[in-house]
Amino acid sequence: SLPHFIRRYYAQHADSIEAQHGTTRANKYLINTFEKHVLPRIDGVNDRYRLGAVPGVLIDFQGDFARLPWYGKRDLKRLAHRLADCITAEFMNYYQSQVDKHGDISFAVIYAYGRAGWVVSHLNMFAPGWRSYCEMELTDADALRSMARLESPAWWLRRLKRIHDQWREHLMIAAGYVSKKTTPYCSDPALKEWKAQKKSNLEYLNAMELEDQDTGERTSLIGKVVGSVANPAVRRHELMARMRGFENVADDLGLVGDFYTLTAPSKYHSMHNTGKRNDKWNGANPRQTQKYLCRIWARVRAAWKRAGIRAFGFRVVEPHHDETPHWHLLLFMRPEDIDQARDIFCLYARW
């Protein structure tokens, strides 16, 4: 079955076609458009998030993870508590068995953490400290600190919420819900949730005060936040001031500025600029596209370094209408390096 937000979107569209052109036309739309073109994209996205083979302790969670895009806040909280309890029990069982067997507490802690981390790795995520454990650099103290997070429902809730949001938005992108013709830059549910969260945060800040324990003086918390870089307007002004400062430094050093735009190939875009489906789309979400751009930029910087080209400046990320990210870069370098830097940049950007 489909998530209700996608099912409702296409059901309404089919109903509209039926009302205007009749049942036959609506059925053709569902078969020729939805079933042949849209449904395979949705299935491809779901396959990226589904769990594979899991240990016995996670069998009861497979259904929950398959339904994660459908879950609301209460469902996510219940699942977070169950996962925290499950991992805690798994850690304690293996810890106690190793203590009884060898009597070495430090070894038992690391061994039990390894078991817990291995279980977590089957949930399409990694436990805190897992890389250090795999490189045999994890101490027993670090293992206990990592387990404190794994035993916390709050930690699990944040992870589950992230997967839930990414998965749901990825489905929206696959279904064509995010485009110039529908809702550009992000889906409507994502925008509504973001606005609701901003409103909730603002209400909390308005209700809080800061108090000096020595003098008893009080001031509103919202006033401090509005005047800090947490305020987007202040952050933008600070960015512009830094850019002007960089430009002054570049002028003093005899450097020149150059502007670059880095975009992903067509296969990373779910929709064409016209708002029509892109059948070449490889199923990538914005996070995966961002990783691709980071890899290209790393190769460009490495090539510049080999060529003796040094640059500094700013990089900003913007979404296309279909939520695919692209970069804008303002870089300062020596005038004699401009042409070679452009050639290298274009060479790697076109890979």
mmCIF file of C-alpha atoms in Angstrom:
data_model
loop_
_atom_site.group_PDB
_atom_site.id
_atom_site.type_symbol
_atom_site.label_atom_id
_atom_site.label_comp_id
_atom_site.label_asym_id
_atom_site.label_seq_id
_atom_site.Cartn_x
_atom_site.Cartn_y
_atom_site.Cartn_z
ATOM 1 C CA SER A 1 0.000 0.000 0.000
ATOM 2 C CA LEU A 2 0.993 3.622 -0.495
ATOM 3 C CA PRO A 3 1.439 6.298 2.179
ATOM 4 C CA HIS A 4 -1.786 8.227 2.579
ATOM 5 C CA PHE A 5 -0.244 11.539 1.476
ATOM 6 C CA ILE A 6 0.748 10.031 -1.895
ATOM 7 C CA ARG A 7 -2.414 7.957 -2.281
ATOM 8 C CA ARG A 8 -4.566 11.014 -1.612
ATOM 9 C CA TYR A 9 -2.640 13.139 -4.124
ATOM 10 C CA TYR A 10 -3.084 10.696 -7.022
ATOM 11 C CA ALA A 11 -6.615 9.736 -6.021
ATOM 12 C CA GLN A 12 -7.657 13.378 -6.199
ATOM 13 C CA HIS A 13 -5.989 13.746 -9.585
ATOM 14 C CA ALA A 14 -7.735 10.613 -10.898
ATOM 15 C CA ASP A 15 -11.074 11.870 -9.546
ATOM 16 C CA SER A 16 -10.519 15.181 -11.324
ATOM 17 C CA ILE A 17 -9.835 13.414 -14.635
ATOM 18 C CA GLU A 18 -12.905 11.222 -14.160
ATOM 19 C CA ALA A 19 -15.114 14.231 -13.473
ATOM 20 C CA GLN A 20 -13.891 16.054 -16.586
ATOM 21 C CA HIS A 21 -13.277 13.245 -19.090
ATOM 22 C CA GLY A 22 -14.963 10.121 -17.755
ATOM 23 C CA THR A 23 -13.993 6.841 -16.117
ATOM 24 C CA THR A 24 -12.146 5.407 -19.131
ATOM 25 C CA ARG A 25 -9.737 8.336 -19.252
ATOM 26 C CA ALA A 26 -9.123 8.123 -15.498
ATOM 27 C CA ASN A 27 -8.387 4.388 -15.713
ATOM 28 C CA LYS A 28 -5.930 4.984 -18.564
ATOM 29 C CA TYR A 29 -4.175 7.579 -16.423
ATOM 30 C CA LEU A 30 -3.844 5.145 -13.512
ATOM 31 C CA ILE A 31 -2.534 2.337 -15.748
ATOM 32 C CA ASN A 32 -0.349 4.216 -18.248
ATOM 33 C CA THR A 33 0.973 6.968 -15.997
ATOM 34 C CA PHE A 34 0.787 5.923 -12.374
ATOM 35 C CA GLU A 35 1.348 2.162 -12.622
ATOM 36 C CA LYS A 36 3.995 2.269 -15.368
ATOM 37 C CA HIS A 37 5.968 5.363 -14.391
ATOM 38 C CA VAL A 38 5.217 6.565 -10.860
ATOM 39 C CA LEU A 39 4.800 3.308 -8.944
ATOM 40 C CA PRO A 40 8.241 1.901 -9.946
ATOM 41 C CA ARG A 41 9.871 5.101 -8.656
ATOM 42 C CA ILE A 42 8.041 4.767 -5.340
ATOM 43 C CA ASP A 43 8.977 1.097 -5.025
ATOM 44 C CA GLY A 44 12.604 1.970 -5.771
ATOM 45 C CA VAL A 45 12.654 4.549 -2.973
ATOM 46 C CA ASN A 46 11.068 2.142 -0.489
ATOM 47 C CA ASP A 47 13.664 -0.506 -1.333
ATOM 48 C CA ARG A 48 16.424 1.912 -0.294
ATOM 49 C CA TYR A 49 15.044 2.231 3.235
ATOM 50 C CA ARG A 50 13.748 -1.270 3.928
ATOM 51 C CA LEU A 51 15.666 -3.473 6.335
ATOM 52 C CA GLY A 52 17.484 -6.514 5.033
ATOM 53 C CA ALA A 53 18.169 -9.662 7.026
ATOM 54 C CA VAL A 54 18.119 -8.849 10.745
ATOM 55 C CA PRO A 55 19.150 -10.640 13.958
ATOM 56 C CA GLY A 56 16.468 -12.445 15.919
ATOM 57 C CA VAL A 57 16.095 -9.616 18.445
ATOM 58 C CA LEU A 58 14.994 -7.243 15.646
ATOM 59 C CA ILE A 59 12.428 -9.459 13.938
ATOM 60 C CA ASP A 60 9.583 -7.781 15.811
ATOM 61 C CA PHE A 61 10.775 -4.377 14.544
ATOM 62 C CA GLN A 62 10.717 -5.161 10.818
ATOM 63 C CA GLY A 63 7.058 -4.244 10.474
ATOM 64 C CA ASP A 64 7.597 -0.986 12.341
ATOM 65 C CA PHE A 65 10.427 0.088 10.053
ATOM 66 C CA ALA A 66 8.414 -0.841 6.957
ATOM 67 C CA ARG A 67 5.651 1.498 8.169
ATOM 68 C CA LEU A 68 7.949 4.299 9.322
ATOM 69 C CA PRO A 69 6.777 6.921 6.757
ATOM 70 C CA TRP A 70 3.197 6.429 8.032
ATOM 71 C CA TYR A 71 4.086 6.898 11.701
ATOM 72 C CA GLY A 72 3.151 9.943 13.717
ATOM 73 C CA LYS A 73 4.884 11.388 16.777
ATOM 74 C CA ARG A 74 3.292 8.968 19.253
ATOM 75 C CA ASP A 75 4.208 5.946 17.138
ATOM 76 C CA LEU A 76 7.795 7.145 16.831
ATOM 77 C CA LYS A 77 8.055 7.689 20.582
ATOM 78 C CA ARG A 78 6.751 4.198 21.339
ATOM 79 C CA LEU A 79 9.165 2.680 18.838
ATOM 80 C CA ALA A 80 12.058 4.679 20.329
ATOM 81 C CA HIS A 81 11.338 3.315 23.816
ATOM 82 C CA ARG A 82 11.080 -0.253 22.530
ATOM 83 C CA LEU A 83 14.392 0.009 20.678
ATOM 84 C CA ALA A 84 16.141 1.527 23.696
ATOM 85 C CA ASP A 85 14.867 -1.310 25.899
ATOM 86 C CA CYS A 86 15.857 -3.933 23.315
ATOM 87 C CA ILE A 87 19.436 -2.672 22.913
ATOM 88 C CA THR A 88 19.828 -2.249 26.677
ATOM 89 C CA ALA A 89 18.731 -5.833 27.294
ATOM 90 C CA GLU A 90 21.041 -7.119 24.556
ATOM 91 C CA PHE A 91 24.000 -5.233 26.030
ATOM 92 C CA MET A 92 23.320 -6.415 29.570
ATOM 93 C CA ASN A 93 22.917 -10.050 28.520
ATOM 94 C CA TYR A 94 26.240 -10.152 26.690
ATOM 95 C CA TYR A 95 27.988 -8.078 29.352
ATOM 96 C CA GLN A 96 26.888 -10.408 32.143
ATOM 97 C CA SER A 97 27.810 -13.541 30.189
ATOM 98 C CA GLN A 98 31.337 -12.238 29.565
ATOM 99 C CA VAL A 99 31.808 -11.157 33.180
ATOM 100 C CA ASP A 100 30.723 -14.604 34.372
ATOM 101 C CA LYS A 101 32.974 -16.277 31.825
ATOM 102 C CA HIS A 102 36.174 -14.203 32.086
ATOM 103 C CA GLY A 103 35.742 -11.766 34.971
ATOM 104 C CA ASP A 104 37.289 -8.937 32.917
ATOM 105 C CA ILE A 105 34.882 -5.999 33.189
ATOM 106 C CA SER A 106 36.622 -3.787 30.600
ATOM 107 C CA PHE A 107 36.614 -6.565 28.018
ATOM 108 C CA ALA A 108 32.999 -7.400 28.840
ATOM 109 C CA VAL A 109 31.924 -3.781 28.281
ATOM 110 C CA ILE A 110 33.623 -3.547 24.884
ATOM 111 C CA TYR A 111 32.434 -7.008 23.835
ATOM 112 C CA ALA A 112 28.823 -6.260 24.792
ATOM 113 C CA TYR A 113 28.993 -2.883 23.059
ATOM 114 C CA GLY A 114 30.193 -4.664 19.921
ATOM 115 C CA ARG A 115 27.123 -6.881 20.023
ATOM 116 C CA ALA A 116 24.803 -3.900 20.542
ATOM 117 C CA GLY A 117 26.488 -1.933 17.755
ATOM 118 C CA TRP A 118 26.239 -4.909 15.419
ATOM 119 C CA VAL A 119 22.508 -5.127 16.090
ATOM 120 C CA VAL A 120 22.077 -1.388 15.466
ATOM 121 C CA SER A 121 23.933 -1.651 12.141
ATOM 122 C CA HIS A 122 21.054 -3.774 10.808
ATOM 123 C CA LEU A 123 18.716 -0.781 11.225
ATOM 124 C CA ASN A 124 20.396 1.219 8.422
ATOM 125 C CA MET A 125 22.325 3.304 10.949
ATOM 126 C CA PHE A 126 25.475 3.090 13.044
ATOM 127 C CA ALA A 127 25.896 3.278 16.797
ATOM 128 C CA PRO A 128 27.958 6.102 18.340
ATOM 129 C CA GLY A 129 31.608 5.079 18.424
ATOM 130 C CA TRP A 130 31.120 2.248 15.928
ATOM 131 C CA ARG A 131 33.984 3.357 13.688
ATOM 132 C CA SER A 132 36.385 3.458 16.633
ATOM 133 C CA TYR A 133 35.237 -0.012 17.633
ATOM 134 C CA CYS A 134 35.823 -1.380 14.128
ATOM 135 C CA GLU A 135 39.308 0.164 14.149
ATOM 136 C CA MET A 136 39.922 -1.374 17.604
ATOM 137 C CA GLU A 137 40.431 2.063 19.157
ATOM 138 C CA LEU A 138 37.365 2.124 21.422
ATOM 139 C CA THR A 139 38.027 2.161 25.173
ATOM 140 C CA ASP A 140 35.667 0.783 27.780
ATOM 141 C CA ALA A 141 34.872 4.328 28.953
ATOM 142 C CA ASP A 142 33.982 5.391 25.401
ATOM 143 C CA ALA A 143 31.874 2.255 25.012
ATOM 144 C CA LEU A 144 29.882 3.129 28.124
ATOM 145 C CA ARG A 145 29.342 6.674 26.877
ATOM 146 C CA SER A 146 28.109 5.309 23.561
ATOM 147 C CA MET A 147 25.809 2.861 25.338
ATOM 148 C CA ALA A 148 24.330 5.719 27.356
ATOM 149 C CA ARG A 149 23.041 7.122 24.073
ATOM 150 C CA LEU A 150 21.823 3.780 22.786
ATOM 151 C CA GLU A 151 19.884 3.293 26.011
ATOM 152 C CA SER A 152 18.224 6.711 25.658
ATOM 153 C CA PRO A 153 14.768 6.842 24.001
ATOM 154 C CA ALA A 154 15.459 10.494 23.162
ATOM 155 C CA TRP A 155 18.494 9.487 21.077
ATOM 156 C CA TRP A 156 16.456 6.871 19.237
ATOM 157 C CA LEU A 157 13.602 9.296 18.668
ATOM 158 C CA ARG A 158 15.932 11.773 16.946
ATOM 159 C CA ARG A 159 17.316 9.037 14.694
ATOM 160 C CA LEU A 160 13.877 7.662 13.848
ATOM 161 C CA LYS A 161 12.499 11.140 13.169
ATOM 162 C CA ARG A 162 15.369 11.808 10.773
ATOM 163 C CA ILE A 163 14.760 8.570 8.854
ATOM 164 C CA HIS A 164 11.001 9.208 8.879
ATOM 165 C CA ASP A 165 11.410 12.716 7.463
ATOM 166 C CA GLN A 166 13.975 11.737 4.830
ATOM 167 C CA TRP A 167 12.000 8.702 3.710
ATOM 168 C CA ARG A 168 8.716 10.572 3.470
ATOM 169 C CA GLU A 169 10.262 13.495 1.588
ATOM 170 C CA HIS A 170 12.039 11.062 -0.733
ATOM 171 C CA LEU A 171 8.669 9.475 -1.521
ATOM 172 C CA MET A 172 7.239 12.911 -2.213
ATOM 173 C CA ILE A 173 10.057 13.598 -4.653
ATOM 174 C CA ALA A 174 9.594 10.229 -6.363
ATOM 175 C CA ALA A 175 5.857 10.796 -6.711
ATOM 176 C CA GLY A 176 6.384 14.146 -8.418
ATOM 177 C CA TYR A 177 4.952 16.042 -5.473
ATOM 178 C CA VAL A 178 7.949 18.430 -5.448
ATOM 179 C CA SER A 179 8.329 20.411 -8.674
ATOM 180 C CA LYS A 180 7.683 23.734 -10.318
ATOM 181 C CA LYS A 181 4.135 22.648 -11.205
ATOM 182 C CA THR A 182 3.188 21.371 -7.741
ATOM 183 C CA THR A 183 5.111 22.579 -4.672
ATOM 184 C CA PRO A 184 8.627 23.857 -5.497
ATOM 185 C CA TYR A 185 11.707 23.360 -3.282
ATOM 186 C CA CYS A 186 10.033 21.057 -0.733
ATOM 187 C CA SER A 187 6.780 19.212 -0.208
ATOM 188 C CA ASP A 188 3.808 20.931 1.373
ATOM 189 C CA PRO A 189 3.745 18.606 4.447
ATOM 190 C CA ALA A 190 7.444 19.275 5.072
ATOM 191 C CA LEU A 191 6.882 23.026 4.866
ATOM 192 C CA LYS A 192 3.912 22.853 7.239
ATOM 193 C CA GLU A 193 5.909 20.814 9.760
ATOM 194 C CA TRP A 194 8.806 23.256 9.547
ATOM 195 C CA LYS A 195 6.506 26.222 10.171
ATOM 196 C CA ALA A 196 4.826 24.422 13.078
ATOM 197 C CA GLN A 197 8.212 23.652 14.626
ATOM 198 C CA LYS A 198 9.300 27.272 14.220
ATOM 199 C CA LYS A 199 6.094 28.425 15.890
ATOM 200 C CA SER A 200 6.581 25.976 18.762
ATOM 201 C CA ASN A 201 10.180 27.113 19.241
ATOM 202 C CA LEU A 202 9.105 30.756 19.245
ATOM 203 C CA GLU A 203 6.424 30.126 21.870
ATOM 204 C CA TYR A 204 8.974 28.362 24.059
ATOM 205 C CA LEU A 205 11.498 31.200 23.737
ATOM 206 C CA ASN A 206 8.837 33.804 24.520
ATOM 207 C CA ALA A 207 7.940 31.932 27.714
ATOM 208 C CA MET A 208 11.539 31.679 28.973
ATOM 209 C CA GLU A 209 13.735 34.217 30.780
ATOM 210 C CA LEU A 210 17.425 34.414 31.648
ATOM 211 C CA GLU A 211 18.302 35.346 35.245
ATOM 212 C CA ASP A 212 21.623 36.534 36.620
ATOM 213 C CA GLN A 213 22.112 34.533 39.840
ATOM 214 C CA ASP A 214 24.290 37.254 41.374
ATOM 215 C CA THR A 215 22.156 40.334 40.706
ATOM 216 C CA GLY A 216 18.751 38.762 40.109
ATOM 217 C CA GLU A 217 18.430 40.728 36.888
ATOM 218 C CA ARG A 218 16.165 39.095 34.298
ATOM 219 C CA THR A 219 15.942 39.412 30.546
ATOM 220 C CA SER A 220 13.829 37.677 27.941
ATOM 221 C CA LEU A 221 15.396 34.739 26.136
ATOM 222 C CA ILE A 222 13.738 35.671 22.853
ATOM 223 C CA GLY A 223 15.543 39.020 22.866
ATOM 224 C CA LYS A 224 18.927 37.322 23.057
ATOM 225 C CA VAL A 225 18.039 34.870 20.304
ATOM 226 C CA VAL A 226 16.729 37.578 17.968
ATOM 227 C CA GLY A 227 19.960 39.521 18.392
ATOM 228 C CA SER A 228 22.214 36.510 17.733
ATOM 229 C CA VAL A 229 23.189 34.618 14.587
ATOM 230 C CA ALA A 230 20.307 32.230 15.324
ATOM 231 C CA ASN A 231 18.196 34.929 13.659
ATOM 232 C CA PRO A 232 18.357 34.330 9.860
ATOM 233 C CA ALA A 233 18.337 38.073 9.162
ATOM 234 C CA VAL A 234 21.334 38.659 11.452
ATOM 235 C CA ARG A 235 23.077 35.619 9.991
ATOM 236 C CA ARG A 236 22.610 36.985 6.481
ATOM 237 C CA HIS A 237 23.980 40.397 7.446
ATOM 238 C CA GLU A 238 26.976 38.736 9.068
ATOM 239 C CA LEU A 239 27.593 36.690 5.923
ATOM 240 C CA MET A 240 27.528 39.818 3.769
ATOM 241 C CA ALA A 241 29.919 41.570 6.167
ATOM 242 C CA ARG A 242 32.312 38.613 6.016
ATOM 243 C CA MET A 243 32.142 38.597 2.219
ATOM 244 C CA ARG A 244 33.007 42.287 2.135
ATOM 245 C CA GLY A 245 35.887 41.651 4.527
ATOM 246 C CA PHE A 246 37.187 38.807 2.350
ATOM 247 C CA GLU A 247 36.959 41.076 -0.685
ATOM 248 C CA ASN A 248 39.016 43.749 1.074
ATOM 249 C CA VAL A 249 41.665 41.185 2.017
ATOM 250 C CA ALA A 250 41.724 39.886 -1.567
ATOM 251 C CA ASP A 251 42.204 43.416 -2.913
ATOM 252 C CA ASP A 252 45.114 43.993 -0.542
ATOM 253 C CA LEU A 253 46.743 40.727 -1.689
ATOM 254 C CA GLY A 254 46.180 41.428 -5.380
ATOM 255 C CA LEU A 255 43.710 38.566 -5.784
ATOM 256 C CA VAL A 256 40.576 38.467 -7.921
ATOM 257 C CA GLY A 257 37.199 36.884 -7.343
ATOM 258 C CA ASP A 258 35.606 34.221 -9.520
ATOM 259 C CA PHE A 259 32.067 32.858 -9.336
ATOM 260 C CA TYR A 260 31.256 29.177 -9.900
ATOM 261 C CA THR A 261 28.036 27.173 -10.002
ATOM 262 C CA LEU A 262 28.128 23.407 -9.494
ATOM 263 C CA THR A 263 25.073 21.338 -10.388
ATOM 264 C CA ALA A 264 24.415 17.608 -10.479
ATOM 265 C CA PRO A 265 23.832 15.710 -13.756
ATOM 266 C CA SER A 266 20.344 15.067 -15.091
ATOM 267 C CA LYS A 267 20.137 11.625 -13.454
ATOM 268 C CA TYR A 268 20.059 13.272 -10.000
ATOM 269 C CA HIS A 269 16.970 15.352 -10.885
ATOM 270 C CA SER A 270 13.578 13.744 -10.386
ATOM 271 C CA MET A 271 11.769 16.315 -12.527
ATOM 272 C CA HIS A 272 12.599 18.368 -15.604
ATOM 273 C CA ASN A 273 12.625 22.145 -15.449
ATOM 274 C CA THR A 274 9.249 22.092 -17.190
ATOM 275 C CA GLY A 275 7.740 20.152 -14.282
ATOM 276 C CA LYS A 276 7.556 16.845 -16.167
ATOM 277 C CA ARG A 277 8.963 13.561 -14.862
ATOM 278 C CA ASN A 278 12.604 12.777 -15.611
ATOM 279 C CA ASP A 279 12.752 9.108 -16.598
ATOM 280 C CA LYS A 280 16.565 9.148 -16.237
ATOM 281 C CA TRP A 281 16.334 9.830 -12.492
ATOM 282 C CA ASN A 282 18.501 7.393 -10.528
ATOM 283 C CA GLY A 283 16.414 7.641 -7.347
ATOM 284 C CA ALA A 284 18.843 9.865 -5.435
ATOM 285 C CA ASN A 285 17.556 12.038 -2.601
ATOM 286 C CA PRO A 286 18.952 15.526 -1.793
ATOM 287 C CA ARG A 287 21.371 14.108 0.782
ATOM 288 C CA GLN A 288 22.871 11.674 -1.733
ATOM 289 C CA THR A 289 23.133 14.421 -4.344
ATOM 290 C CA GLN A 290 24.907 16.628 -1.813
ATOM 291 C CA LYS A 291 27.426 13.841 -1.187
ATOM 292 C CA TYR A 292 28.027 13.612 -4.930
ATOM 293 C CA LEU A 293 28.717 17.357 -5.120
ATOM 294 C CA CYS A 294 31.081 17.072 -2.147
ATOM 295 C CA ARG A 295 33.037 14.340 -3.945
ATOM 296 C CA ILE A 296 33.340 16.475 -7.083
ATOM 297 C CA TRP A 297 34.477 19.463 -5.031
ATOM 298 C CA ALA A 298 37.059 17.336 -3.211
ATOM 299 C CA ARG A 299 38.507 16.226 -6.568
ATOM 300 C CA VAL A 300 38.603 19.813 -7.813
ATOM 301 C CA ARG A 301 40.446 20.982 -4.695
ATOM 302 C CA ALA A 302 42.918 18.101 -4.968
ATOM 303 C CA ALA A 303 43.593 18.953 -8.628
ATOM 304 C CA TRP A 304 44.011 22.625 -7.768
ATOM 305 C CA LYS A 305 46.491 21.719 -5.059
ATOM 306 C CA ARG A 306 48.521 19.615 -7.493
ATOM 307 C CA ALA A 307 48.530 22.568 -9.892
ATOM 308 C CA GLY A 308 49.631 24.979 -7.161
ATOM 309 C CA ILE A 309 46.339 26.898 -7.195
ATOM 310 C CA ARG A 310 45.260 28.279 -3.833
ATOM 311 C CA ALA A 311 41.804 29.730 -3.287
ATOM 312 C CA PHE A 312 39.527 30.845 -0.465
ATOM 313 C CA GLY A 313 36.000 32.155 -0.315
ATOM 314 C CA PHE A 314 32.396 31.144 0.242
ATOM 315 C CA ARG A 315 30.091 28.311 -0.729
ATOM 316 C CA VAL A 316 26.298 28.315 -0.459
ATOM 317 C CA VAL A 317 23.785 25.588 -1.298
ATOM 318 C CA GLU A 318 20.403 26.143 -2.904
ATOM 319 C CA PRO A 319 17.678 23.731 -4.040
ATOM 320 C CA HIS A 320 16.338 23.485 -7.558
ATOM 321 C CA HIS A 321 12.570 23.408 -7.970
ATOM 322 C CA ASP A 322 12.629 19.599 -7.483
ATOM 323 C CA GLU A 323 14.675 19.869 -4.257
ATOM 324 C CA THR A 324 17.946 18.778 -5.916
ATOM 325 C CA PRO A 325 20.764 20.849 -4.375
ATOM 326 C CA HIS A 326 23.258 22.925 -6.350
ATOM 327 C CA TRP A 327 26.169 25.066 -5.214
ATOM 328 C CA HIS A 328 27.305 28.643 -5.720
ATOM 329 C CA LEU A 329 30.924 29.446 -4.915
ATOM 330 C CA LEU A 330 32.671 32.817 -4.689
ATOM 331 C CA LEU A 331 36.412 32.150 -4.643
ATOM 332 C CA PHE A 332 39.420 34.464 -4.557
ATOM 333 C CA MET A 333 42.707 33.489 -6.224
ATOM 334 C CA ARG A 334 45.644 34.874 -8.190
ATOM 335 C CA PRO A 335 44.685 36.407 -11.570
ATOM 336 C CA GLU A 336 47.114 34.152 -13.438
ATOM 337 C CA ASP A 337 45.381 31.050 -12.009
ATOM 338 C CA ILE A 338 41.856 31.897 -13.170
ATOM 339 C CA ASP A 339 41.902 30.172 -16.563
ATOM 340 C CA GLN A 340 43.539 26.974 -15.309
ATOM 341 C CA ALA A 341 41.243 26.862 -12.272
ATOM 342 C CA ARG A 342 38.188 27.128 -14.530
ATOM 343 C CA ASP A 343 39.448 24.395 -16.848
ATOM 344 C CA ILE A 344 40.051 22.022 -13.928
ATOM 345 C CA PHE A 345 36.695 22.844 -12.362
ATOM 346 C CA CYS A 346 34.834 22.196 -15.617
ATOM 347 C CA LEU A 347 36.758 18.962 -16.210
ATOM 348 C CA TYR A 348 35.648 17.402 -12.924
ATOM 349 C CA ALA A 349 32.181 18.987 -12.859
ATOM 350 C CA ARG A 350 31.345 17.315 -16.182
ATOM 351 C CA TRP A 351 32.243 13.799 -14.990
#
